[in-house]
PDB file of C-alpha atoms and ligand atoms in Angstrom:
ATOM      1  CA  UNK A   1      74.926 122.304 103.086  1.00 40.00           C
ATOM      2  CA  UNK A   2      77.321 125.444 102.435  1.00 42.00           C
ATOM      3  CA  UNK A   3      80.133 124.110 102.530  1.00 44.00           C
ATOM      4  CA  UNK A   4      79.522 121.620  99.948  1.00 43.00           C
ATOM      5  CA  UNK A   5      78.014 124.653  97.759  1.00 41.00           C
ATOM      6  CA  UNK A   6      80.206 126.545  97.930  1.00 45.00           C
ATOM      7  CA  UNK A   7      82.932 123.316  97.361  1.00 44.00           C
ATOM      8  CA  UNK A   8      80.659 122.554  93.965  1.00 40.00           C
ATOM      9  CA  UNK A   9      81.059 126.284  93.057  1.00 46.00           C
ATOM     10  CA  UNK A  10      84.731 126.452  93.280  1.00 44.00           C
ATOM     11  CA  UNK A  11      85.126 122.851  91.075  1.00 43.00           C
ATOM     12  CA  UNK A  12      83.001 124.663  88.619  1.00 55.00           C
ATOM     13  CA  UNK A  13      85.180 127.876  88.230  1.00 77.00           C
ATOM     14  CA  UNK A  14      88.687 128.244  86.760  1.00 89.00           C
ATOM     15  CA  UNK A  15      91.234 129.973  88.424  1.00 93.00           C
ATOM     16  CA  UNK A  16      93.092 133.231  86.769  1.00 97.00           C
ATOM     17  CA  UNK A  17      96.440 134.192  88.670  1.00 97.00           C
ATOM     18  CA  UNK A  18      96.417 138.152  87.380  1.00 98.00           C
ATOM     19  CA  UNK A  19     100.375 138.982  87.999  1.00 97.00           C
ATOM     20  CA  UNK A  20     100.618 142.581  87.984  1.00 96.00           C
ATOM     21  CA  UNK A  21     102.136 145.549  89.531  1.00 96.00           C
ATOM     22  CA  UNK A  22      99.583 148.035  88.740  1.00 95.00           C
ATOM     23  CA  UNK A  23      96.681 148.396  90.887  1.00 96.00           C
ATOM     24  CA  UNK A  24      94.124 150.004  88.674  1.00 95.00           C
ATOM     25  CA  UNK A  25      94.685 147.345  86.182  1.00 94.00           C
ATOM     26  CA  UNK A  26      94.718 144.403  88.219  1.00 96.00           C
ATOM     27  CA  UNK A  27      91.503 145.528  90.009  1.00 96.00           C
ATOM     28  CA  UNK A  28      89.943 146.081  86.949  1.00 95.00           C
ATOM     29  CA  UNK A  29      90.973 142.542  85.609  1.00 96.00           C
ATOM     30  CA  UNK A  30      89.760 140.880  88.613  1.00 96.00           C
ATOM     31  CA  UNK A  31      86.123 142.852  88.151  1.00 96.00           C
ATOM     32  CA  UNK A  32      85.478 141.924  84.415  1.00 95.00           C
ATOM     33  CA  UNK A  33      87.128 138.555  84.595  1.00 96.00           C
ATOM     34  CA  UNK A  34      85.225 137.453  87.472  1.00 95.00           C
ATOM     35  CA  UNK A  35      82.212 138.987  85.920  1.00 94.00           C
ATOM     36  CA  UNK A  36      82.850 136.117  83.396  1.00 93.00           C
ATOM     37  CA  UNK A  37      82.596 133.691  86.106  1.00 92.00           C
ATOM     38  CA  UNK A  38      86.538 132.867  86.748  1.00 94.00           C
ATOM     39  CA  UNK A  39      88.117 133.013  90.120  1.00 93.00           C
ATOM     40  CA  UNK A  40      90.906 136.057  90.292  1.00 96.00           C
ATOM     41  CA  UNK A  41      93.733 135.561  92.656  1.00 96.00           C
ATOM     42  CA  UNK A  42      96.209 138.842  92.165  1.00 97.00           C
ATOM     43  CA  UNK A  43      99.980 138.871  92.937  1.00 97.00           C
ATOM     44  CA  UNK A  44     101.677 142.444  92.671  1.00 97.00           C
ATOM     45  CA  UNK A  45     105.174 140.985  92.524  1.00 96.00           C
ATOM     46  CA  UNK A  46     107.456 137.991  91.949  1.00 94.00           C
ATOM     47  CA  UNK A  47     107.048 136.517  95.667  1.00 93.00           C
ATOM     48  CA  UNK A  48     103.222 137.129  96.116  1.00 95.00           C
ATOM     49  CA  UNK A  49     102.882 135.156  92.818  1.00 95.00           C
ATOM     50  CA  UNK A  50     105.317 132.315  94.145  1.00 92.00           C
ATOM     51  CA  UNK A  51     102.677 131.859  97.060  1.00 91.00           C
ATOM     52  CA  UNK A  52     100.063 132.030  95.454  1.00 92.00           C
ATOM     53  CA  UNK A  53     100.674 129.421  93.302  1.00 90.00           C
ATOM     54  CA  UNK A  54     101.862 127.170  95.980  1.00 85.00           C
ATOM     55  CA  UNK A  55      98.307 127.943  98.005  1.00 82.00           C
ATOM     56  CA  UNK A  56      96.714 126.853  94.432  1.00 82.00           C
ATOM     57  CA  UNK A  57      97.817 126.013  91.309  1.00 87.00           C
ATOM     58  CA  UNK A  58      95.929 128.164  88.898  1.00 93.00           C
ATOM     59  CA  UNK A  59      94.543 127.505  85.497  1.00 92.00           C
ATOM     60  CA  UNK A  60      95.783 130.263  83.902  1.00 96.00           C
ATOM     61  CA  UNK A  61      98.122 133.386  84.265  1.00 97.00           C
ATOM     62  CA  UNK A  62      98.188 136.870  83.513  1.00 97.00           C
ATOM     63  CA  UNK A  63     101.994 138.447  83.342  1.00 96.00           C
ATOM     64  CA  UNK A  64     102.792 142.085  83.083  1.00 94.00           C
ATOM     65  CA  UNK A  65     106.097 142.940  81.373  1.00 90.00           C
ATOM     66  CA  UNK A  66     107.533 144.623  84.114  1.00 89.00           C
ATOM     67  CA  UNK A  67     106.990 143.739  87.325  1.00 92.00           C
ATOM     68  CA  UNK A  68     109.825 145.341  90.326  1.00 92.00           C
ATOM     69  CA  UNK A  69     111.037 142.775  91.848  1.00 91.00           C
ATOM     70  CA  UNK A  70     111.400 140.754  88.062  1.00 92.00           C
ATOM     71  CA  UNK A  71     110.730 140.660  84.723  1.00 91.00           C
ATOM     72  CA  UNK A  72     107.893 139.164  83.158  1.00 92.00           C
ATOM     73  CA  UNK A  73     109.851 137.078  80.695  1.00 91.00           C
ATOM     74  CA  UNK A  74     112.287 136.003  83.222  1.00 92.00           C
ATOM     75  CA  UNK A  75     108.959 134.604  85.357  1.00 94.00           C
ATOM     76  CA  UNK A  76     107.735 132.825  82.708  1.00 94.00           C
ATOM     77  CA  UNK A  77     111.194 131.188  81.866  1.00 92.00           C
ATOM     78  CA  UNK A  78     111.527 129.767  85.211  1.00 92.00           C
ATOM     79  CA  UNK A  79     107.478 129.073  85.802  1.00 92.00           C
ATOM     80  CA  UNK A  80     108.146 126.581  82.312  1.00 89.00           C
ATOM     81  CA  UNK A  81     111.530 125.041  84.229  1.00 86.00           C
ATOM     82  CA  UNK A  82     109.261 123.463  86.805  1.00 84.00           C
ATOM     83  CA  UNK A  83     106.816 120.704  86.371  1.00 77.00           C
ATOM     84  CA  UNK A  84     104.401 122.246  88.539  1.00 80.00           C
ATOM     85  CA  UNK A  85     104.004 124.832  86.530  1.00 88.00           C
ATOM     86  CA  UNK A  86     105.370 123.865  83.245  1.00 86.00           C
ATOM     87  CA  UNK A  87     101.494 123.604  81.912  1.00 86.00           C
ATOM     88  CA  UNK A  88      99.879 126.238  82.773  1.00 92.00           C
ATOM     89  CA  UNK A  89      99.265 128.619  79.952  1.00 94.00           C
ATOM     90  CA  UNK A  90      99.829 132.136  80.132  1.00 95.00           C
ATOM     91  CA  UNK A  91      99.054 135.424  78.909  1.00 94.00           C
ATOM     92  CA  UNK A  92     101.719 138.146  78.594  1.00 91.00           C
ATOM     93  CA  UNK A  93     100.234 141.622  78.939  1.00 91.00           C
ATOM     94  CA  UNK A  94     102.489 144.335  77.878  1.00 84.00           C
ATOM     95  CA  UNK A  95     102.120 148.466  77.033  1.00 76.00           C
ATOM     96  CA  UNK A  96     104.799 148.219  74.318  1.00 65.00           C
ATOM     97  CA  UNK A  97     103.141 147.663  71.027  1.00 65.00           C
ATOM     98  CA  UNK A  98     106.829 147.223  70.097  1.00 65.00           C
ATOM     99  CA  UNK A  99     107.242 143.492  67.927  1.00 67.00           C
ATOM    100  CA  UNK A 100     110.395 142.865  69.233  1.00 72.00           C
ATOM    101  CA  UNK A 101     109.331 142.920  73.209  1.00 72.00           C
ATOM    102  CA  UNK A 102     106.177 140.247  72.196  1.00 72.00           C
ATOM    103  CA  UNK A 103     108.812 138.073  70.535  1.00 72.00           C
ATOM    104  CA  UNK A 104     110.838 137.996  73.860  1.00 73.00           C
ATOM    105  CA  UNK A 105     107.778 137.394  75.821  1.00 70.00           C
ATOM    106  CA  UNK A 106     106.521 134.835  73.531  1.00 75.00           C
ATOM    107  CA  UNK A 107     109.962 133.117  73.324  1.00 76.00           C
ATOM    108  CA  UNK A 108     110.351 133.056  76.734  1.00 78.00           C
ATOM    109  CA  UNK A 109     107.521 130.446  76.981  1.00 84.00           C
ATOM    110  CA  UNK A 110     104.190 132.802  76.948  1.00 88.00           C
ATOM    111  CA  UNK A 111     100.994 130.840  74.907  1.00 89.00           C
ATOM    112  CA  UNK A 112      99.648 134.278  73.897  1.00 87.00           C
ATOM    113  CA  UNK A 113     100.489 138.166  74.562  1.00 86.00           C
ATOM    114  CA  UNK A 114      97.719 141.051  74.846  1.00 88.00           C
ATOM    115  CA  UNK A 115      98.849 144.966  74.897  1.00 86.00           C
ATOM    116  CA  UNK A 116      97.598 147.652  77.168  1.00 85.00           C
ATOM    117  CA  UNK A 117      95.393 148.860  76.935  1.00 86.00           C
ATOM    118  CA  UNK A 118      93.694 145.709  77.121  1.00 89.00           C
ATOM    119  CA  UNK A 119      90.610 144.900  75.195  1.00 90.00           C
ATOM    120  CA  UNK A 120      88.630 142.955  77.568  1.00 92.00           C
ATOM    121  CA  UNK A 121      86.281 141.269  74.498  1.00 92.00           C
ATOM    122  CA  UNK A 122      89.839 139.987  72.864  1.00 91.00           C
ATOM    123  CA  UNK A 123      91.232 139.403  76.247  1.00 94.00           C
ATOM    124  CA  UNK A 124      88.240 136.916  77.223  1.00 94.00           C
ATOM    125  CA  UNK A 125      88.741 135.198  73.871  1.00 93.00           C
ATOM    126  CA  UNK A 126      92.370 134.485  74.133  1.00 92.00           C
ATOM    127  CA  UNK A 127      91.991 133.171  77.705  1.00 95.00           C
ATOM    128  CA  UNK A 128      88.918 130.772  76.475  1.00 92.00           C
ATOM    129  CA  UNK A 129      90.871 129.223  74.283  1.00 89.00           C
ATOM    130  CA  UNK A 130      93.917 128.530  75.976  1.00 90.00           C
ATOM    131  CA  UNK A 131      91.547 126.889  78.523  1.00 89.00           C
ATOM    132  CA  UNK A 132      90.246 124.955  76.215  1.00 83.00           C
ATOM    133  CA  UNK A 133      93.320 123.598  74.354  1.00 81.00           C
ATOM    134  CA  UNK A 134      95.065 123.195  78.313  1.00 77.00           C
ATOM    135  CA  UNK A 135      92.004 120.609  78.888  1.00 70.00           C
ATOM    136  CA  UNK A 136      92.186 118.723  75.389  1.00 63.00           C
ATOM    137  CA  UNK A 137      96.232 118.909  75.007  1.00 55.00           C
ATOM    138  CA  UNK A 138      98.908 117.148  77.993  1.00 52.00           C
ATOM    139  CA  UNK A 139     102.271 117.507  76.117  1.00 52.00           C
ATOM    140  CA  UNK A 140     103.890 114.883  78.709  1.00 55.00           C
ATOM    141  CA  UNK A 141     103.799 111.360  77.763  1.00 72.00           C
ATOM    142  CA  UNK A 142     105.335 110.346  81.136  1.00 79.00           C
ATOM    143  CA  UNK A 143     106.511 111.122  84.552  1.00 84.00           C
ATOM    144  CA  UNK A 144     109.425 110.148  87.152  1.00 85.00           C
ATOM    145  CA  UNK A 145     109.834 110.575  90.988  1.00 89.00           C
ATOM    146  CA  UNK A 146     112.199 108.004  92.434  1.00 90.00           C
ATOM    147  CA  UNK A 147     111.678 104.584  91.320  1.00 92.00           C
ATOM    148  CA  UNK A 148     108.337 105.294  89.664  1.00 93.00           C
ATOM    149  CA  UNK A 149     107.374 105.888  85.766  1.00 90.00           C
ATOM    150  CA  UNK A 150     104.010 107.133  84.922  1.00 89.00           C
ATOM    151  CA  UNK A 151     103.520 106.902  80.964  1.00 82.00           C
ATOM    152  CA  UNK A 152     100.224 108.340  80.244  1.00 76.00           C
ATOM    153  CA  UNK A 153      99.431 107.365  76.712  1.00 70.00           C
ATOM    154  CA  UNK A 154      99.470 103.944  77.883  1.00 73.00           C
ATOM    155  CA  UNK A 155      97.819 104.864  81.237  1.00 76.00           C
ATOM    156  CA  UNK A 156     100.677 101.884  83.150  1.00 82.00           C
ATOM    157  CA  UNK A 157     102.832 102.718  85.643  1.00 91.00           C
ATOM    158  CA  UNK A 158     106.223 101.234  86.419  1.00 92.00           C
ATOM    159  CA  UNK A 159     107.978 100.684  89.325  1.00 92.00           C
ATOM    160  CA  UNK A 160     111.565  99.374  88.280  1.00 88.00           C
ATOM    161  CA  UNK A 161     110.561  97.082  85.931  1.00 81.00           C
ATOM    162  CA  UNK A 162     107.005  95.942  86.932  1.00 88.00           C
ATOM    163  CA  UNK A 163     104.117  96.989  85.301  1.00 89.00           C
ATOM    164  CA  UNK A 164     100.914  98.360  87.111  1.00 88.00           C
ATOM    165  CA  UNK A 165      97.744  99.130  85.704  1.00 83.00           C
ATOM    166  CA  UNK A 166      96.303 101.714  87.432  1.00 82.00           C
ATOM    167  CA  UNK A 167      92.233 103.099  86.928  1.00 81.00           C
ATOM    168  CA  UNK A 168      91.357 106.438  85.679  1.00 80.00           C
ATOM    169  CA  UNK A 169      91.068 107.992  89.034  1.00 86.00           C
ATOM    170  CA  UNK A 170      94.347 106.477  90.288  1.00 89.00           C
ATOM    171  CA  UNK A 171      96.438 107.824  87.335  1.00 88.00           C
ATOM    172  CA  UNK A 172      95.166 111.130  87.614  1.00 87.00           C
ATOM    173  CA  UNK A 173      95.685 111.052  91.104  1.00 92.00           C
ATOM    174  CA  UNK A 174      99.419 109.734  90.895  1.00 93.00           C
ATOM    175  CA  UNK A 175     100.126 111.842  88.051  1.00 89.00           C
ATOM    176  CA  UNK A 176      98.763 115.173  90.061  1.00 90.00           C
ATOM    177  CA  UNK A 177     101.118 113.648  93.029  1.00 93.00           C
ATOM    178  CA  UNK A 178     103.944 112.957  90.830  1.00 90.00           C
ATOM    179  CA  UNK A 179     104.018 116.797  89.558  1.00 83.00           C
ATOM    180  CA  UNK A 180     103.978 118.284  92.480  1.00 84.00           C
ATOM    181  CA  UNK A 181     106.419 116.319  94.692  1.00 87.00           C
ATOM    182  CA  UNK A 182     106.895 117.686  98.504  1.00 87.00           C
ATOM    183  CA  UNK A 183     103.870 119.923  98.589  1.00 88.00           C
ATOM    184  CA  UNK A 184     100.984 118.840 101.393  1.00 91.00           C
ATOM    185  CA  UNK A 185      97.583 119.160  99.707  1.00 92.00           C
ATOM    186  CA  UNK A 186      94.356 119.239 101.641  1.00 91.00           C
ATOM    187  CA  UNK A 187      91.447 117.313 100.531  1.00 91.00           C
ATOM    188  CA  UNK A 188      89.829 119.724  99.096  1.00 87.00           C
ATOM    189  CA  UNK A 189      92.829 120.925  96.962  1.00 86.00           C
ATOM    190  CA  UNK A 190      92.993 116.761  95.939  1.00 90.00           C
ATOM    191  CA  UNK A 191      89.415 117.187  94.944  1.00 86.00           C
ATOM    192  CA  UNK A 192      89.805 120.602  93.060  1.00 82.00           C
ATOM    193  CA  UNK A 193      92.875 119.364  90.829  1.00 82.00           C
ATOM    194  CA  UNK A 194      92.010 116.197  90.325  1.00 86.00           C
ATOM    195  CA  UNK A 195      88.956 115.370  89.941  1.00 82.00           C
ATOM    196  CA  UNK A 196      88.075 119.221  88.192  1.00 71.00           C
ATOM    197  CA  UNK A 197      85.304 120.718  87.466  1.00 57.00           C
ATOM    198  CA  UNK A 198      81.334 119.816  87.742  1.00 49.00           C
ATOM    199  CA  UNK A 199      81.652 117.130  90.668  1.00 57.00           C
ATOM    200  CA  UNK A 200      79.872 117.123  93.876  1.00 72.00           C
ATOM    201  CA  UNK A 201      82.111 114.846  95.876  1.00 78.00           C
ATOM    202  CA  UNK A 202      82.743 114.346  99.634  1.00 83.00           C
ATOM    203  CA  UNK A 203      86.272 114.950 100.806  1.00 85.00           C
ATOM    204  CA  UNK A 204      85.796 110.972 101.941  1.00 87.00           C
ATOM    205  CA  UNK A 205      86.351 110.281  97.932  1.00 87.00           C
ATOM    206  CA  UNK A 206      89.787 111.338  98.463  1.00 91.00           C
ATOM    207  CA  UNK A 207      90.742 109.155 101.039  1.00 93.00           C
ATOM    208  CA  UNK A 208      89.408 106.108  99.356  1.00 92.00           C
ATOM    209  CA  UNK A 209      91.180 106.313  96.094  1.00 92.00           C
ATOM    210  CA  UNK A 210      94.269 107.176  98.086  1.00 95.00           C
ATOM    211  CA  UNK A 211      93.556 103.706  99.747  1.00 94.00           C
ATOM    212  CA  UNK A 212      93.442 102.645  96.607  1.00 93.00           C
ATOM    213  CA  UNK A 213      96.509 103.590  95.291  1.00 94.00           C
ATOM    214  CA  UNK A 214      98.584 102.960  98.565  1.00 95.00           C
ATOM    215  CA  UNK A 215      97.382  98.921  97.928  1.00 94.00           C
ATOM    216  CA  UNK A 216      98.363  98.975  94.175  1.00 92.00           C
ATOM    217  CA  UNK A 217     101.746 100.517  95.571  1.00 93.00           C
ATOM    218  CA  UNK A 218     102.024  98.104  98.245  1.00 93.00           C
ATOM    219  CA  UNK A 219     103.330  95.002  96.491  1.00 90.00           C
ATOM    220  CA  UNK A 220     106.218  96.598  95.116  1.00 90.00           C
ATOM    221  CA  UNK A 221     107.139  98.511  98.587  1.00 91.00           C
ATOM    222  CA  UNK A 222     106.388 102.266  97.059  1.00 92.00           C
ATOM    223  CA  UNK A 223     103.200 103.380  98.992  1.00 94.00           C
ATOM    224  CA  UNK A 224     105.381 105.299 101.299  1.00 94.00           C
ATOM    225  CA  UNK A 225     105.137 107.691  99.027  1.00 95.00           C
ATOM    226  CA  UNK A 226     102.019 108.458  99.924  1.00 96.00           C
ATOM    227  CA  UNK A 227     102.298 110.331 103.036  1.00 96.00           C
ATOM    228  CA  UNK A 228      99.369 111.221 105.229  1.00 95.00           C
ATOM    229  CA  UNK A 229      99.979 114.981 107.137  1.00 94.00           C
ATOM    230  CA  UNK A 230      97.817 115.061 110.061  1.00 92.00           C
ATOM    231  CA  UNK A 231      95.132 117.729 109.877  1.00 90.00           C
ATOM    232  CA  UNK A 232      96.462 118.573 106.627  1.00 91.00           C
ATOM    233  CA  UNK A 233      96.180 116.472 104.163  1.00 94.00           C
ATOM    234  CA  UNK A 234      98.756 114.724 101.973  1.00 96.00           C
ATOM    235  CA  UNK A 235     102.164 114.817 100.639  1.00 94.00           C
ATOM    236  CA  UNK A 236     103.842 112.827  98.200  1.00 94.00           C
ATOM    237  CA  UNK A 237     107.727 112.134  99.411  1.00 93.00           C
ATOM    238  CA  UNK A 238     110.325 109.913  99.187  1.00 89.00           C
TER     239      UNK A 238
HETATM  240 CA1  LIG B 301     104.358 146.701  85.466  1.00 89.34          CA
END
């Protein structure tokens, strides 16, 4: 069916959230980049990245120095203050070759920095492997929201002082949840984040390892938390 095509095809791809003011660049970034097979999403200022990443959360993100509504250090500073978007690495682009400006950017919480112009051949390299390393490397060792504690080394969860063993699935799905508190998430979205790339799963996947979770929630009265949005999706809320 298309739909589920096109579904595999976007599990497959990574998304690259190009955060620039300039059109000429950012259309050229979206052409090569998606040439290489990633999915482009641009934002020309501070709010059209802020809803763009709450429509998806992207994989990786390209930030000009200067943007006019904010600065591109000052985004990054704040995109690291949430843990939503604490992980997600990003590139700093900038036109001043000047050493001082990249050791802002970079202490403001940028992985890597390119200058303009950009090489595309260096650029491609830098994002692979910052993809890579964002797959292989989760700096959290756990999580909180309310009563729960997620520690992920040891893959248990608490709630207050019980102990819960949760499957692969289910901690990957609690710990997506957990992140990203108060945001509805369709199905597809669940699928995309959680379960990542090279599946070819029914949306009907989600709602069974939500079942799942809600019954390992159950006994100690948290799968509330679990909220189901009619027509939406779901929402994890207090
Ligand atoms: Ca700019």
């Amino acid at each position: 069916m298309a739909n589920k095509t096109k579904l595999a095809d976007s599990l497959t791809q990574k998304t690259i959230l190009c955060v620039e003011d300039e059109a000429s660049i950012r259309d050229m970034l979206r052409f090569s980049l998606e040439r290489e097979g990633y999915r482009v999403e641009g934002a020309e200022n501070r709010l059209e990245m802020s809803e763009s990443i709450s429509r998806q959360r992207p994989d990786l993100i390209l930030m000009d120095w200067m943007l006019p509504d904010a600065s591109g250090p000052q985004l990054v500073k704040e995109l690291r203050s949430e843990s939503y978007t604490r992980d997600i690495p990003i590139i700093m682009l900038t036109a001043k070759a000047d050493e001082q400006d990249m050791i802002k950017g970079l202490d403001s919480g940028a992985d890597d920095y390119v200058t303009k112009p950009v090489s595309l051949k260096s650029l491609n390299a830098r994002i692979k492997a910052l993809l890579r390393r964002a797959e292989a490397f989760n700096p959290d060792d756990s999580i909180s929201y309310d009563r729960l504690n997620l520690n992920l080394a040891s893959q248990t969860l608490s709630i207050d002082d019980m102990q819960i063993s949760l499957g692969s699935t289910e901690l990957k799905l609690l710990k997506f949840f957990m992140q990203s508190p108060e945001r509805i998430f369709s199905r597809a979205q669940l699928l995309d984040h959680v379960w990542g790339q090279n599946n070819y799963l029914d949306e009907r996947t989600v709602d069974v390892h939500i079942l799942r979770l809600r019954k390992l929630l159950k006994p100690n009265a948290a799968d509330h938390l679990i909220k189901t949005v009619r027509g939406s999706g779901y929402k994890f809320s207090v």
